CSV table of C-alpha atoms in Angstrom, one decimal:
chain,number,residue,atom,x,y,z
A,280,UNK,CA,102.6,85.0,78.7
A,281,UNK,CA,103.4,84.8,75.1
A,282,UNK,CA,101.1,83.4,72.8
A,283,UNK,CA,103.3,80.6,71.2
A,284,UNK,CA,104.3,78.0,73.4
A,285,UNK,CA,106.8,76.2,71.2
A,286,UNK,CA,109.3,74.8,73.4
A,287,UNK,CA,112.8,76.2,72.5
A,288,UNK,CA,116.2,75.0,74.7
A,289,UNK,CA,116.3,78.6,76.5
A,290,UNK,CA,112.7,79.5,77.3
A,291,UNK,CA,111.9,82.4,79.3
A,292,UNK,CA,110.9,81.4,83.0
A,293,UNK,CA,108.1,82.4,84.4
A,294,UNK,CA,107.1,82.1,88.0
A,295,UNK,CA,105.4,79.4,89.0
A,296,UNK,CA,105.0,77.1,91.7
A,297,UNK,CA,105.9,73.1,90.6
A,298,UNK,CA,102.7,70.8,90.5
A,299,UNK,CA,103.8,66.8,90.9
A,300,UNK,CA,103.0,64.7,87.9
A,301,UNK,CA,100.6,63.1,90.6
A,302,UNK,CA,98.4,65.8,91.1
A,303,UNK,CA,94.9,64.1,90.1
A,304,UNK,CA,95.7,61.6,93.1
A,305,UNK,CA,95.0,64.6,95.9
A,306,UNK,CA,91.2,64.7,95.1
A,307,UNK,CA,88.2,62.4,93.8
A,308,UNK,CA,87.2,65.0,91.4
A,309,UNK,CA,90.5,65.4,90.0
A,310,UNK,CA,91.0,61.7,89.8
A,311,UNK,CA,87.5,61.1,88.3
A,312,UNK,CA,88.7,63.8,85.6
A,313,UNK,CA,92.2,61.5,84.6
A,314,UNK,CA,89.8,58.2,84.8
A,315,UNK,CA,87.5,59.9,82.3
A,316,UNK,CA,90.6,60.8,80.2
A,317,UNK,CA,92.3,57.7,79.7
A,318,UNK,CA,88.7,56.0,78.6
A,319,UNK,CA,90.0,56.9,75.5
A,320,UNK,CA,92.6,54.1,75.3
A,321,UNK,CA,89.8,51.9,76.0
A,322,UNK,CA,87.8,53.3,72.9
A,323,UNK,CA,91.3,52.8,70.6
A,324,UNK,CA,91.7,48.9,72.6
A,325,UNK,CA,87.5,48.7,71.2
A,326,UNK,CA,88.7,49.8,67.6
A,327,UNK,CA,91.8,47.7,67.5
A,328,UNK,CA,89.2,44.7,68.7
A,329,UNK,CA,86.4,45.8,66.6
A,330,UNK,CA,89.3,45.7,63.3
A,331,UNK,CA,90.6,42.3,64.2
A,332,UNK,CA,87.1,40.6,64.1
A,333,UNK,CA,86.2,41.6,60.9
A,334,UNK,CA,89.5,41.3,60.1
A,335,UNK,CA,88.9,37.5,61.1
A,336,UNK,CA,85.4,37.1,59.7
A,337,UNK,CA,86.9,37.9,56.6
A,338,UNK,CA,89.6,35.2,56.4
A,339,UNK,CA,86.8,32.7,57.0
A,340,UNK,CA,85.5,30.4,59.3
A,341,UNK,CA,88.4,29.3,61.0
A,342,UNK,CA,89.8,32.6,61.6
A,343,UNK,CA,86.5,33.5,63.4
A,344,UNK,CA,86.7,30.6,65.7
A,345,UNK,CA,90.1,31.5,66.4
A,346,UNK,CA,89.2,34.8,67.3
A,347,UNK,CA,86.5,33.7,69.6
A,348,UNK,CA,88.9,31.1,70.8
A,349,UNK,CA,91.5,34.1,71.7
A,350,UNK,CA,88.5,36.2,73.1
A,351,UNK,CA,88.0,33.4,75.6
A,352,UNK,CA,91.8,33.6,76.8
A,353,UNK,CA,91.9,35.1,80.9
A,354,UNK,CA,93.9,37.9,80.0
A,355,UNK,CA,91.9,39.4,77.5
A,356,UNK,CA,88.8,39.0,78.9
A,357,UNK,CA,90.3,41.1,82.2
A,358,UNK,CA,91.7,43.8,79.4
A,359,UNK,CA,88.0,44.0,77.8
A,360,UNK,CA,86.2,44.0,81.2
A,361,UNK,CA,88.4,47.0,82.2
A,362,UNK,CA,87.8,48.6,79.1
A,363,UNK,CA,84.3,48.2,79.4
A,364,UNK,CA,84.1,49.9,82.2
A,365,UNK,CA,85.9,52.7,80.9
A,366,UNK,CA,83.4,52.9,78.0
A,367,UNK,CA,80.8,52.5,80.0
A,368,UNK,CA,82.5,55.5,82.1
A,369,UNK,CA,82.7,57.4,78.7
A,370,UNK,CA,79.4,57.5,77.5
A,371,UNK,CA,77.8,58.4,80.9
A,372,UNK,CA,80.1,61.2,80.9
A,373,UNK,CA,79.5,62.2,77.4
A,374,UNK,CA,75.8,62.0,77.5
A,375,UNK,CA,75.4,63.7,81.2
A,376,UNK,CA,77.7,67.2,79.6
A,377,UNK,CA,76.0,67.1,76.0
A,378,UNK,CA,73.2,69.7,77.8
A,379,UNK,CA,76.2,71.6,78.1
A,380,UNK,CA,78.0,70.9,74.9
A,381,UNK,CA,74.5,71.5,72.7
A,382,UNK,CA,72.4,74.8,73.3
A,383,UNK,CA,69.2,73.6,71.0
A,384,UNK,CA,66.1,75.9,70.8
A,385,UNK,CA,63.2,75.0,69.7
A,386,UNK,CA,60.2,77.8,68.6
A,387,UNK,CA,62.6,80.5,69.8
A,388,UNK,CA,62.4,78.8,73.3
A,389,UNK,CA,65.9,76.6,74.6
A,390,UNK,CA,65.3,73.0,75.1
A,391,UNK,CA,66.5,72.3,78.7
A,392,UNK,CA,69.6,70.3,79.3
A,393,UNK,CA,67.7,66.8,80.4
A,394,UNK,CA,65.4,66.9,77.0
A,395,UNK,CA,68.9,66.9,75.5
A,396,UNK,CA,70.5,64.6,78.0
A,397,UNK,CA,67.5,61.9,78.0
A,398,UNK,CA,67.4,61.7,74.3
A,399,UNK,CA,71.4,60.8,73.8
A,400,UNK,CA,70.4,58.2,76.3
A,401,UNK,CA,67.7,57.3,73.9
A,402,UNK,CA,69.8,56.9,71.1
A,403,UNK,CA,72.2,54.8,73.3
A,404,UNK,CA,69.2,52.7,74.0
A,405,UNK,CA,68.4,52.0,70.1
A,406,UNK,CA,71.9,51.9,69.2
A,407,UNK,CA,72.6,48.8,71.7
A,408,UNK,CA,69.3,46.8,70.6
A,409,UNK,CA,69.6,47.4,67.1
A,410,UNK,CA,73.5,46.0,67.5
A,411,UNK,CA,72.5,43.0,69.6
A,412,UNK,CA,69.6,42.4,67.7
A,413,UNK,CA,71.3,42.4,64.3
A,414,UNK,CA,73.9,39.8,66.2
A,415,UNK,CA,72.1,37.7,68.3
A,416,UNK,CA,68.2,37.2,67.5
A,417,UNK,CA,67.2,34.7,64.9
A,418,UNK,CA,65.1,36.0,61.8
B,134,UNK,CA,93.8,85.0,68.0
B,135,UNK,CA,97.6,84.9,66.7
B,136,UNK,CA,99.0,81.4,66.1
B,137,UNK,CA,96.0,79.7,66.7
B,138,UNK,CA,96.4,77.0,64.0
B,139,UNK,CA,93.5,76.7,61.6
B,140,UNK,CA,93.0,73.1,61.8
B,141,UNK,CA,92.1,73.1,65.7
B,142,UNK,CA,88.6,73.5,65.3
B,143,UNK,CA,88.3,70.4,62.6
B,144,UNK,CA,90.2,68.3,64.9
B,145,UNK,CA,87.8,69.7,68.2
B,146,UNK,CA,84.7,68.7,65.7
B,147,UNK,CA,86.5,64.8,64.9
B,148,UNK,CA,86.9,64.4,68.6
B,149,UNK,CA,83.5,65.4,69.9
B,150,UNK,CA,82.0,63.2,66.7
B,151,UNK,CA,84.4,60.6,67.7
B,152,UNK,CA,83.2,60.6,71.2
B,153,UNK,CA,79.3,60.3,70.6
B,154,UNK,CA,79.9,57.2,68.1
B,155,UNK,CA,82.0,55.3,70.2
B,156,UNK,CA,79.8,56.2,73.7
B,157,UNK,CA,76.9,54.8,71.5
B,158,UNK,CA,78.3,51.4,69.9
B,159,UNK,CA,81.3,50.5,72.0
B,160,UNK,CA,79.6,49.8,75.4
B,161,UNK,CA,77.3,47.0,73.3
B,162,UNK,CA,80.1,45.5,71.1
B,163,UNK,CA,82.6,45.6,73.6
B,164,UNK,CA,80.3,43.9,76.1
B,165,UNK,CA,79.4,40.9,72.9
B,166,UNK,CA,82.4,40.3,72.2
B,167,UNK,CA,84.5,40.9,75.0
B,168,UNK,CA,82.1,39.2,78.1
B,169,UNK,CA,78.8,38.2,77.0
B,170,UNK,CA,80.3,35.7,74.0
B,171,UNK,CA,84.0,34.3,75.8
B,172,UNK,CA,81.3,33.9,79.2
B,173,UNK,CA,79.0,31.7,77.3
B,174,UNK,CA,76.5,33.9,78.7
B,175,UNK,CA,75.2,34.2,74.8
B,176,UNK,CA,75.2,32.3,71.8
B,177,UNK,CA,78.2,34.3,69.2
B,178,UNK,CA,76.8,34.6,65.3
B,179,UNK,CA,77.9,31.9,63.0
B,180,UNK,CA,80.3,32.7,60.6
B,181,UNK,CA,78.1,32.9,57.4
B,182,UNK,CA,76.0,35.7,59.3
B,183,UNK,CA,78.6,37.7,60.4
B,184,UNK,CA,79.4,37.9,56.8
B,185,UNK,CA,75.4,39.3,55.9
B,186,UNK,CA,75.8,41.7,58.5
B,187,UNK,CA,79.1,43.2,57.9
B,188,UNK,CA,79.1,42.5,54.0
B,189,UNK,CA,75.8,45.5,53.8
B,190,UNK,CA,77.2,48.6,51.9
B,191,UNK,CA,75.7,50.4,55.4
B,192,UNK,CA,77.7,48.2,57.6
B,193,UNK,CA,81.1,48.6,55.8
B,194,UNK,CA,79.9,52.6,55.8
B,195,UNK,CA,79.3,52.3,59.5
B,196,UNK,CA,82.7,50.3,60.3
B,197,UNK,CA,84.5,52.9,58.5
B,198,UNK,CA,82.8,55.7,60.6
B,199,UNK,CA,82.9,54.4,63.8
B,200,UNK,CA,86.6,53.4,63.9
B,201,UNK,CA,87.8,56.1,62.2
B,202,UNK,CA,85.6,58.6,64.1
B,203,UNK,CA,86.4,56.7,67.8
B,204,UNK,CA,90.4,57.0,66.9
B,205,UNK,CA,90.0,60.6,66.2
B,206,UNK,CA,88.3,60.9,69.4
B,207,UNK,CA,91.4,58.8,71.5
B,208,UNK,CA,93.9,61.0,69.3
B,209,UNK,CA,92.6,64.5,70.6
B,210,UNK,CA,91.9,63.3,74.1
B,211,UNK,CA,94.8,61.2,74.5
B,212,UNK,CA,96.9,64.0,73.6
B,213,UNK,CA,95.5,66.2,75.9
B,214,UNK,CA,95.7,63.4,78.9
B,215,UNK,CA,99.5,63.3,78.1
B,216,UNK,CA,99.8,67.3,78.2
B,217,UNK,CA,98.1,67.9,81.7
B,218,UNK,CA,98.5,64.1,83.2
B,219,UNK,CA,102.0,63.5,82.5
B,220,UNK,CA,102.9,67.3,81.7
B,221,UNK,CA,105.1,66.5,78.6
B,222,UNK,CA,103.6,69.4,76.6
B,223,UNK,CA,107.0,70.1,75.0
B,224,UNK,CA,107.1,67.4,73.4
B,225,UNK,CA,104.0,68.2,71.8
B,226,UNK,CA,105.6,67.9,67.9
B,227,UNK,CA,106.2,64.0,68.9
B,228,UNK,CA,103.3,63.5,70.7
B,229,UNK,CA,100.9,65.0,68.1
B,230,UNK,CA,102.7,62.9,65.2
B,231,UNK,CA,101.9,59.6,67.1
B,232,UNK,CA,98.2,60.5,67.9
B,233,UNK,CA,96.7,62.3,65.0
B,234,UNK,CA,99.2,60.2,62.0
B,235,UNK,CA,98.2,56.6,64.2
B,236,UNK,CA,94.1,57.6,63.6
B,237,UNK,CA,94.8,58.4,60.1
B,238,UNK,CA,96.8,55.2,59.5
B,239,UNK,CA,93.9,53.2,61.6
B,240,UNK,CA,91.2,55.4,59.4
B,241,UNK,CA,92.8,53.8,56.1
B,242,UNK,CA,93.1,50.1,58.1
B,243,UNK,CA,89.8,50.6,58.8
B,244,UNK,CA,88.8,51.1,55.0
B,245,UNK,CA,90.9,48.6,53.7
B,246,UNK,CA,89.4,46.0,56.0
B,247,UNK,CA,85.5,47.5,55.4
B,248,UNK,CA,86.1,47.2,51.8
B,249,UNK,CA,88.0,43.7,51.3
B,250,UNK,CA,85.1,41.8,53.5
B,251,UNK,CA,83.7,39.3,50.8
């Protein structure tokens, strides 16, 4: 196979069996794998979200209301429970292969894959109570 | 290895960056503001302290990182989901120009908006 696949109007053919565009729907793994891959749209729909409110918060007071207003409508509420879900889906996913991702050795010894596993978790932990606490408790 | 283009490994490093911020912050914001806040199952900030929080030097940093970081991380992936999902790898030029230039455009929304908060 040559090494640059640029698409040019009279590539060679090779020969190769077709695979349907539906292949990840034959088997729970596979379709586990797609699932995990389109959790990124969910993390672009968080940014977008994440933009508009300080967006609104900026405009002042009765732009943030709105927002909370629009936050309330039934669509959006669905779109950001599905998208919490797939961000929820994410992170689990993330956290359980950094082991994999991150070889770490400590005192010429490696640090086994849960060490690294349970400490992203860790930092998930801290991450969400220093958010909800910066939002929601009273100082 | 021959017409492997330099950049890939930058990009690979944005993504996996991109990934760990937004698997730490997005489950808790998106679960705020999306559920917990519409539900009434929690009280939402007043406006005046949303403004303290997001008006720190370290929160306008951390705006600018996360979103800029977590659309890096949907550009790579994304792009990959539309090679092997859909199989549209030839339009790769097209595809790349959408995912890569809209997380650079978001990066300087995201700036703007982190640095114009009063």
């Amino acid at each position: 196979m040559s090494q640059d696949a640029a698409y040019t109007p009279y590539h060679p053919r090779w020969h190769r069996t077709r695979v349907s565009t539906w292949w990840w729907l034959g088997r729970g793994s596979y379709f586990l794998f797609i699932l995990r891959e389109l959790s990124s749209l969910a993390v672009a729909w968080f940014v977008a979200g994440l933009l508009l409110l300080i967006r609104a918060v900026s405009a002042g007071p009765a732009a943030y209301q709105q927002f909370l207003a629009s936050a309330r409508l039934p669509a959006v509420l669905g779109l950001n429970a599905i998208a919490l879900a797939f961000v929820v889906l994410h992170a689990i996913t993330w956290f359980n292969l950094a082991p994999q991702a991150m070889v770490v050795h400590v005192a010429g010894r490696r640090v086994p894959g849960w060490c690294i596993a349970a400490s992203n978790y860790a930092a998930l932990v801290v991450a969400t109570a220093v958010i909800y606490g910066l939002l929601t408790l009273t100082w | 290895m021959p017409g492997r283009r330099p950049i890939e490994p930058l990009l690979w490093l944005l993504f996996s960056t991109g990934g760990v911020m937004s698997a730490l912050f997005a489950p808790v914001l998106l679960f705020l503001f999306g559920i917990a806040f519409p539900l009434g199952w929690l009280t939402p900030p007043d406006h005046a302290r949303l403004l303290l929080v997001f008006g720190h030097p370290l929160a306008r940093l951390f705006i600018l990182v996360v979103c800029s970081l977590s659309l890096f991380h949907w550009a790579h992936r994304f792009r990959y989901t539309l090679y092997d999902g859909l199989q549209i790898k030839h339009l790769n030029e097209a595809i790349n120009a959408i995912c890569y230039g809209g997380a650079v455009l978001g990066t300087l929304a995201a700036a703007y908006l982190a640095w114009t908060i009063p």
